[in-house]
PDB file of C-alpha atoms in Angstrom:
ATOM      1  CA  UNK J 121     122.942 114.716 152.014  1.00 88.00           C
ATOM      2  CA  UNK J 122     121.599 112.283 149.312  1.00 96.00           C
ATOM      3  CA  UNK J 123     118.535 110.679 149.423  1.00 98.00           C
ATOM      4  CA  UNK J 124     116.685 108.437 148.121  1.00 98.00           C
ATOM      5  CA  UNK J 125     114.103 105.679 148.615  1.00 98.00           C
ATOM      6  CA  UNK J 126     114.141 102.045 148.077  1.00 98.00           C
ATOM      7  CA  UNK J 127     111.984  98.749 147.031  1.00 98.00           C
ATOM      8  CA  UNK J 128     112.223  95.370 148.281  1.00 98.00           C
ATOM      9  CA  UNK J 129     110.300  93.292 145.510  1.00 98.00           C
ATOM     10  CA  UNK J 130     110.074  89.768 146.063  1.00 97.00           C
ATOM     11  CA  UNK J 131     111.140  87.517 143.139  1.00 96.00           C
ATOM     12  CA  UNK J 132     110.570  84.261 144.471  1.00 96.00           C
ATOM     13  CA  UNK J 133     106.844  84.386 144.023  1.00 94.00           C
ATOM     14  CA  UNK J 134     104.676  83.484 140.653  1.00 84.00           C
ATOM     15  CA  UNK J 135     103.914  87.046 140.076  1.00 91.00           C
ATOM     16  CA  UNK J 136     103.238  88.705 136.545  1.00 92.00           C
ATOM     17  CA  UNK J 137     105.557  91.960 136.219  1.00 93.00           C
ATOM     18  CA  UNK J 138     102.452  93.878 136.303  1.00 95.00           C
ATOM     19  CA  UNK J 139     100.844  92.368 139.607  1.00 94.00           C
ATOM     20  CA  UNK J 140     104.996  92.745 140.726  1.00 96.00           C
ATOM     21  CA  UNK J 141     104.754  96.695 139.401  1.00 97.00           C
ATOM     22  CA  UNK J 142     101.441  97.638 141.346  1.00 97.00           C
ATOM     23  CA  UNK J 143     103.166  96.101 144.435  1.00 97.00           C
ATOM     24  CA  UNK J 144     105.690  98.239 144.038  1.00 98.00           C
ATOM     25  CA  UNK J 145     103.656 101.378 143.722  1.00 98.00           C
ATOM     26  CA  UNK J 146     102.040 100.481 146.414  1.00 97.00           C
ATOM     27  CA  UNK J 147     105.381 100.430 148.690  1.00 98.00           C
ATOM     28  CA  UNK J 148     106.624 103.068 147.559  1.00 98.00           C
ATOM     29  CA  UNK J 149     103.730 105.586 147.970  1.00 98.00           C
ATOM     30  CA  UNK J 150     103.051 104.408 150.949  1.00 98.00           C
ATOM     31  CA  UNK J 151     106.424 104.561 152.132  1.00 98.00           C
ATOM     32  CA  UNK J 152     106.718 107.767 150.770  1.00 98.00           C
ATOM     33  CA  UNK J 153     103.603 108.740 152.732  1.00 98.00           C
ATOM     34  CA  UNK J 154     105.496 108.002 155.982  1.00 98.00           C
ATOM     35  CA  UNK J 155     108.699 109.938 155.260  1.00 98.00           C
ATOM     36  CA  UNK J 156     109.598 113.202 157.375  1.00 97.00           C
ATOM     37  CA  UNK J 157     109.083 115.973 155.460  1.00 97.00           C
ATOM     38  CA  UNK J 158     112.213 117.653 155.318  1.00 97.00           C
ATOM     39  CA  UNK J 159     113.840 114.470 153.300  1.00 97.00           C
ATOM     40  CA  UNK J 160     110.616 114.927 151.187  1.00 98.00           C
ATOM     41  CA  UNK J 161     111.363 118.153 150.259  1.00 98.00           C
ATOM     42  CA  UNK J 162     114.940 117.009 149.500  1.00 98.00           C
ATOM     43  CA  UNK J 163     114.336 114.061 147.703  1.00 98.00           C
ATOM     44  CA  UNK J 164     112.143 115.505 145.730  1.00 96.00           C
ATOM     45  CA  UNK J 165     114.620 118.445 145.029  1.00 96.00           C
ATOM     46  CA  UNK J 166     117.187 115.778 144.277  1.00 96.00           C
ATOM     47  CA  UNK J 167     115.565 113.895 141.510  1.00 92.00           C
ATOM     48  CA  UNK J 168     113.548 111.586 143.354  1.00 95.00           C
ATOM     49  CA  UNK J 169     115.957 108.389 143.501  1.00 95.00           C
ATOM     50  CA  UNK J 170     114.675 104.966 143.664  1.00 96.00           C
ATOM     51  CA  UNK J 171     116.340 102.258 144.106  1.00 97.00           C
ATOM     52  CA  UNK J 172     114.490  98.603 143.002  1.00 98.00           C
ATOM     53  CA  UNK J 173     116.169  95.398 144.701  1.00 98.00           C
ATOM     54  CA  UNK J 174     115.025  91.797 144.464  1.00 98.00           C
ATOM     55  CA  UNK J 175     114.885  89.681 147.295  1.00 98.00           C
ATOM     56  CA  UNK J 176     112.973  86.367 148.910  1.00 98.00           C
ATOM     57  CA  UNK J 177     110.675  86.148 151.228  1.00 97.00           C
ATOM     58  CA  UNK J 178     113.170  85.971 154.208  1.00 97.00           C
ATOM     59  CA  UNK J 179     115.066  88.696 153.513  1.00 98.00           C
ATOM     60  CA  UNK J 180     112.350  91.316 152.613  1.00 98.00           C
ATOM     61  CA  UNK J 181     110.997  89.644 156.398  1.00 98.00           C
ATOM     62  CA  UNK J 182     114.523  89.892 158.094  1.00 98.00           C
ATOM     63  CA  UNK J 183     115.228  93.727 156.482  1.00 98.00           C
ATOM     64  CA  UNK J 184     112.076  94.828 157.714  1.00 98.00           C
ATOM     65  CA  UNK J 185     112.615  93.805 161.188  1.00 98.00           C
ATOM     66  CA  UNK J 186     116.043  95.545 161.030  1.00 98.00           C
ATOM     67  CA  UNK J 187     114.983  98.975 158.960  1.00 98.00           C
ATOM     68  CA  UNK J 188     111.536  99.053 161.174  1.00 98.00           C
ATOM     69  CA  UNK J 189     113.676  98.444 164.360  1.00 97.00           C
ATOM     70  CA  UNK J 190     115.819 101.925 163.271  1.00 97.00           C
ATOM     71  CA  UNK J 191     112.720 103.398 162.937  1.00 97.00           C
ATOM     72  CA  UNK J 192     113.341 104.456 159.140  1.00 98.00           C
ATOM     73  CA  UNK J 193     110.195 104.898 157.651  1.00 98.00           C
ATOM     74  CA  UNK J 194     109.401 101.948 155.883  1.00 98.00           C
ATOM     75  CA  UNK J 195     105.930 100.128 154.834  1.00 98.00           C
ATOM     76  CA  UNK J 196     106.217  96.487 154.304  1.00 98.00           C
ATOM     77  CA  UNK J 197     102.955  95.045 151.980  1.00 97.00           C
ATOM     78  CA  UNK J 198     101.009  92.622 152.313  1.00 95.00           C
ATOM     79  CA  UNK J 199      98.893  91.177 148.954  1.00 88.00           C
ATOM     80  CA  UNK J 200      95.308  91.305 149.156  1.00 81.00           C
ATOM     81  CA  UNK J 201      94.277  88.353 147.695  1.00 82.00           C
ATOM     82  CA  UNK J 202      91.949  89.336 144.935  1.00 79.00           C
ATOM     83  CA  UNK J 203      94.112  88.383 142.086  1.00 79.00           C
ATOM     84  CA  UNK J 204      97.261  85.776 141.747  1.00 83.00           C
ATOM     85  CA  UNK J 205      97.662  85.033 145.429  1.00 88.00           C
ATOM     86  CA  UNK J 206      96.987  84.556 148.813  1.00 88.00           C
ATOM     87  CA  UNK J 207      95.222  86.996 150.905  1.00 89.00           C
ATOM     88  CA  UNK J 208      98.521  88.163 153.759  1.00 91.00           C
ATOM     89  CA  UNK J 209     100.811  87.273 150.939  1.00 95.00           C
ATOM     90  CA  UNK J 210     104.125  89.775 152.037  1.00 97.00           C
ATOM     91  CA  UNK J 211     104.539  91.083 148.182  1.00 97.00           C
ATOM     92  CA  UNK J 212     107.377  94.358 148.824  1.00 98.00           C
ATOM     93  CA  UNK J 213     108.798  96.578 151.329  1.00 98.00           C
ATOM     94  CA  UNK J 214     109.193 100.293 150.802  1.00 98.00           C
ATOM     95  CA  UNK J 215     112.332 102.337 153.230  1.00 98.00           C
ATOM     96  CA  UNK J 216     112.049 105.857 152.668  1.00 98.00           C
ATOM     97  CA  UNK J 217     112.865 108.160 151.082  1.00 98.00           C
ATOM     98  CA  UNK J 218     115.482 109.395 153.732  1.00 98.00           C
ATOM     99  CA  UNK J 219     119.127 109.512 154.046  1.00 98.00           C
ATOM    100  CA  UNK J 220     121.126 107.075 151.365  1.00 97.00           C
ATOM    101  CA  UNK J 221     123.557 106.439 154.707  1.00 97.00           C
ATOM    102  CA  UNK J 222     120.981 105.234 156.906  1.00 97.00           C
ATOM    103  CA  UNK J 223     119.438 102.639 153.922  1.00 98.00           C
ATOM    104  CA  UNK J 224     122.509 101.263 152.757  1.00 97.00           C
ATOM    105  CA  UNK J 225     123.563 100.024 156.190  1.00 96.00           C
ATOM    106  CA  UNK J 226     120.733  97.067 155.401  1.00 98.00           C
ATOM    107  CA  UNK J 227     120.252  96.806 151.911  1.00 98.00           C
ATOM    108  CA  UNK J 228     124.346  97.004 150.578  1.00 96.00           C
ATOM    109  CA  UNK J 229     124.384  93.073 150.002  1.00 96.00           C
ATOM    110  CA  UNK J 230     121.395  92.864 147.966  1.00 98.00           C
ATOM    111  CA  UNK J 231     121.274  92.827 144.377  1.00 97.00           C
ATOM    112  CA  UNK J 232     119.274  95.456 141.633  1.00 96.00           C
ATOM    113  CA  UNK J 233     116.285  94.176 140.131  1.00 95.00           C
TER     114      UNK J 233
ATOM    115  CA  UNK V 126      81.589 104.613 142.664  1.00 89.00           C
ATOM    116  CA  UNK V 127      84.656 102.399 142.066  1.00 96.00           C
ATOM    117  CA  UNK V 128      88.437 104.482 142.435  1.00 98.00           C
ATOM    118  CA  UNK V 129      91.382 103.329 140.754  1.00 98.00           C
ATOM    119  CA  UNK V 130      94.575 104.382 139.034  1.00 98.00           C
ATOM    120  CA  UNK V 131      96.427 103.400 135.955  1.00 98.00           C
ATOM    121  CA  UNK V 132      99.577 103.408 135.114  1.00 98.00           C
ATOM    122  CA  UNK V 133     100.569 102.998 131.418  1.00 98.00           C
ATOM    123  CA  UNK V 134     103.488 101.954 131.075  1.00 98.00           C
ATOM    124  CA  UNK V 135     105.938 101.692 127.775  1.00 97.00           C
ATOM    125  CA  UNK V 136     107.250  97.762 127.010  1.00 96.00           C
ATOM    126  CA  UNK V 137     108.732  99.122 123.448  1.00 96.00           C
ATOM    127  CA  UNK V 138     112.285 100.323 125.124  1.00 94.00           C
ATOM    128  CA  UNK V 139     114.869  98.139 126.105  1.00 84.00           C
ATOM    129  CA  UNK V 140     114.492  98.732 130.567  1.00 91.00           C
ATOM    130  CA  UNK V 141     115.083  96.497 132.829  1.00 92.00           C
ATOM    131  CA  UNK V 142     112.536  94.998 134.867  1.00 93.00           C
ATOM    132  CA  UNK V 143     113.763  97.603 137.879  1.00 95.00           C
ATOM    133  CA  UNK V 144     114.122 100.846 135.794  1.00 94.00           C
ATOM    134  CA  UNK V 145     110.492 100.040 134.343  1.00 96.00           C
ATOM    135  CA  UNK V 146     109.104  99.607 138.192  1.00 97.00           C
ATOM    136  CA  UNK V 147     110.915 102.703 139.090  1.00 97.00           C
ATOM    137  CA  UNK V 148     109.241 104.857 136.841  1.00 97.00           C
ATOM    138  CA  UNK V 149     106.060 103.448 137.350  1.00 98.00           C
ATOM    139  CA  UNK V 150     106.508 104.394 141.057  1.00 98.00           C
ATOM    140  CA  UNK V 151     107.340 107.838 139.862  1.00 97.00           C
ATOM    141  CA  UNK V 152     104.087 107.858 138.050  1.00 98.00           C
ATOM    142  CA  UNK V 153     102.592 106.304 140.537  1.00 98.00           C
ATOM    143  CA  UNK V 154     103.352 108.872 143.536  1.00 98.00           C
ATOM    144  CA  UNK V 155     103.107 111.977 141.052  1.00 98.00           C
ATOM    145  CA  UNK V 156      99.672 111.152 139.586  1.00 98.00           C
ATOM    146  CA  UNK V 157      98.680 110.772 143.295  1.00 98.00           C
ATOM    147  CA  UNK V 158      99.961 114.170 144.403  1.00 98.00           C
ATOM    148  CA  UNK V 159      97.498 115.564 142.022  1.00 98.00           C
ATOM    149  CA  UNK V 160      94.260 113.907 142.700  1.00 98.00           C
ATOM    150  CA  UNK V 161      91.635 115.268 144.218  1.00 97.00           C
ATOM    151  CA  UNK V 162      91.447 114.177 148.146  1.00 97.00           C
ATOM    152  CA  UNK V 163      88.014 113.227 147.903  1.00 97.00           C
ATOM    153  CA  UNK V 164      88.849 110.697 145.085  1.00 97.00           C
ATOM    154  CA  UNK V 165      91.889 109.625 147.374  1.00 98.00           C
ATOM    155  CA  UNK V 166      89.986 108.883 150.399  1.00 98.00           C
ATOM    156  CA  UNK V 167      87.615 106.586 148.779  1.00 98.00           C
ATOM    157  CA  UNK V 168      90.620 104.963 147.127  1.00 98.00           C
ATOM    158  CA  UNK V 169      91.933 104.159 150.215  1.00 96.00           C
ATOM    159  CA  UNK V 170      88.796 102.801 151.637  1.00 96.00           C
ATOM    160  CA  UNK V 171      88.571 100.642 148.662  1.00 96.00           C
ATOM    161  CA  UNK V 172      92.050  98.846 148.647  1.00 92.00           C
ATOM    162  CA  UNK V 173      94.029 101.250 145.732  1.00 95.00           C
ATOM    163  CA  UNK V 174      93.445  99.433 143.210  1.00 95.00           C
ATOM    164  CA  UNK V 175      96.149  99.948 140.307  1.00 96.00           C
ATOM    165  CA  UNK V 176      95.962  98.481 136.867  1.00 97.00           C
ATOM    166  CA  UNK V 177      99.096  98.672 134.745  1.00 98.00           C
ATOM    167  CA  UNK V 178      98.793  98.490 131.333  1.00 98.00           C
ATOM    168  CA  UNK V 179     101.464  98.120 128.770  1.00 98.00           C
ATOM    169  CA  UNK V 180     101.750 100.405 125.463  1.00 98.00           C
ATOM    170  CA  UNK V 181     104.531 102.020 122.961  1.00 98.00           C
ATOM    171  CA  UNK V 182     105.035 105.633 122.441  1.00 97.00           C
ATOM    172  CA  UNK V 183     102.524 106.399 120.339  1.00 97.00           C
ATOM    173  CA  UNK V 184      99.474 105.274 122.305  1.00 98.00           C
ATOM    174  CA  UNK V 185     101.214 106.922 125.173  1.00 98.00           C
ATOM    175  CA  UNK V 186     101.534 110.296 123.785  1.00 98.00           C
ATOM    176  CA  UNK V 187      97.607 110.093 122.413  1.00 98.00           C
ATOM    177  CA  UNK V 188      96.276 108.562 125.868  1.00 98.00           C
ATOM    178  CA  UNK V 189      98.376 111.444 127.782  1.00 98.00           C
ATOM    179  CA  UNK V 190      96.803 114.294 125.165  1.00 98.00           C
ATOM    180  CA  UNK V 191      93.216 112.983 125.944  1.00 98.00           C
ATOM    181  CA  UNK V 192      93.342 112.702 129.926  1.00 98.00           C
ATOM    182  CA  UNK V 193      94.868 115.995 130.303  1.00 98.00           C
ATOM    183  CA  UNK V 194      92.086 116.888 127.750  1.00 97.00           C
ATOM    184  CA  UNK V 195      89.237 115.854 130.157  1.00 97.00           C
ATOM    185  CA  UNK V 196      91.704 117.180 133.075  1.00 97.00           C
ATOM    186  CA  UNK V 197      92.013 113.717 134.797  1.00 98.00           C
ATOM    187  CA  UNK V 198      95.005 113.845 137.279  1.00 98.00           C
ATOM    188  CA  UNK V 199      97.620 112.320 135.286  1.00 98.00           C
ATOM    189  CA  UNK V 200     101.467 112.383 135.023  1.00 98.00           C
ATOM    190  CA  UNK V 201     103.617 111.618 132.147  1.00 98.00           C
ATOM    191  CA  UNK V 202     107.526 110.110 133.506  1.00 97.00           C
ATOM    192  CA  UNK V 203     110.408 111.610 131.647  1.00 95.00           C
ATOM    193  CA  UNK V 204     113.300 110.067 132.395  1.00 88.00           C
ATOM    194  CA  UNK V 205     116.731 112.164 133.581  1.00 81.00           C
ATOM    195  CA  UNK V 206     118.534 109.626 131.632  1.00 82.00           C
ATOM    196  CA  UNK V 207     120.952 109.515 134.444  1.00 79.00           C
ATOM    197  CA  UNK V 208     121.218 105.142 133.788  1.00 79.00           C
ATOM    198  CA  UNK V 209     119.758 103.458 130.838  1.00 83.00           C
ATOM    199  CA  UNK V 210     117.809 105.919 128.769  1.00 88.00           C
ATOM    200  CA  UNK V 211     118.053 109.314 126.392  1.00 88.00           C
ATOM    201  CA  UNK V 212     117.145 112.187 128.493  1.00 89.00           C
ATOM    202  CA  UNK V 213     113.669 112.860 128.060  1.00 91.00           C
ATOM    203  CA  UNK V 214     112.802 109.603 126.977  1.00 95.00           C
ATOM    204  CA  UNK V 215     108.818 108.881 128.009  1.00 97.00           C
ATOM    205  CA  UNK V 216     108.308 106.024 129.892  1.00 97.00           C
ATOM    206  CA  UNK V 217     105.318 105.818 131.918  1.00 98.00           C
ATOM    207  CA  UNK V 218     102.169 107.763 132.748  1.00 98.00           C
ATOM    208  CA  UNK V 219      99.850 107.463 135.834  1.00 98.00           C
ATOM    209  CA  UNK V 220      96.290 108.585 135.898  1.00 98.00           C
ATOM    210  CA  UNK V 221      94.655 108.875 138.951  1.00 98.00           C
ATOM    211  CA  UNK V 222      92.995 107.893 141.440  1.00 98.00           C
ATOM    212  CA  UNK V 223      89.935 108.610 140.133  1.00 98.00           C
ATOM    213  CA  UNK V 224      86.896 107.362 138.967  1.00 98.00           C
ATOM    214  CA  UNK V 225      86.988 103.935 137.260  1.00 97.00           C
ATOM    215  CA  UNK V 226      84.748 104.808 134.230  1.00 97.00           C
ATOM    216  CA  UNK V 227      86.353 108.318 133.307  1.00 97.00           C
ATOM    217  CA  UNK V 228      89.604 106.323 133.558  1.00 98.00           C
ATOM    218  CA  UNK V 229      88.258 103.547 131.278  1.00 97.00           C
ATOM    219  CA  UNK V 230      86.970 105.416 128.269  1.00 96.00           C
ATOM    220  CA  UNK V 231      90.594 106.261 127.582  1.00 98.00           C
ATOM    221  CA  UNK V 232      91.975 102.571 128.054  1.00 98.00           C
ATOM    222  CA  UNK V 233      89.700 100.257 127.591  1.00 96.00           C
ATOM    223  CA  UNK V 234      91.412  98.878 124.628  1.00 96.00           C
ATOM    224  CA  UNK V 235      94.891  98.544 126.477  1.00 98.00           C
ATOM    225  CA  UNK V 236      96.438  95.396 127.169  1.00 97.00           C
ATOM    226  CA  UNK V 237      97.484  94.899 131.034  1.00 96.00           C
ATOM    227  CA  UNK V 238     101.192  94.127 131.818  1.00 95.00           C
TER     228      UNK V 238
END
């Protein structure tokens, strides 16, 4: 069974790629953090996949609802406001890692960053 | 005492904006599997801050040789050239979380991303 784990980074914002990169990080270990620990273990096994998609703010809002809803681990972030914008600011969501299967069912019409 | 990690992360190959966020994830989440959970708890408490900084190979290589030198937690990304790159190829390398000023004496002269 392949797995993998992907980010939602939102392109529609004014974000430098390095305030856009930390986001990122920030999904994705926390994401990670929430992940059964079985796929872990075979994630990690497999190489670790990640997939990066870019998205607005509606769909990173309306995948969220639908991933969280499945209950696929999944940790949706929200910008702190210290640097380039507003404090709540939803910045990227992080699914996984866990079965390819169960991602792709939401995120197969999106495009690669 | 202020926590943070960096993440350097090379702008001298030709990746895409998603293949360079993908391995700064991996350095991201690997540099963080090998910090000390003292360090991480008071990261957490403090917001994880990440700085990412852009460099070539070079500075990469000597910044890597140094941490690892003072034994910072640190992780150098090789990719599996499975997409874009040469097998092998260096791309990014996390540090931390640890202390801010340990951190700094080996990139304070770094440009962020």
């Amino acid at each position: 069974m392949e797995i993998k784990q992907v980010i939602l980074l939102r392109t529609d914002l004014k974000m430098s790629i390095g305030k856009s990169v930390a986001q990122a990080c920030h999904a994705s270990l926390e994401s990670y953090k929430l992940a059964d620990k079985k796929s872990v273990k075979s994630w990690e096994r497999q190489g670790m996949k990640k997939v990066i998609l870019k998205v607005d703010q509606e769909t990173i809002l309306d995948t969220y609802k639908k991933v969280k809803g499945e209950k696929l681990p999944c940790y949706l972030v929200k910008d702190a406001g210290r640097t380039e914008l507003a404090s709540g600011t939803i910045t990227a969501l992080g699914i996984g890692p866990t079965e390819e299967d169960k991602i792709n069912k939401f995120t197969k019409d999106l495009k690669l960053l």
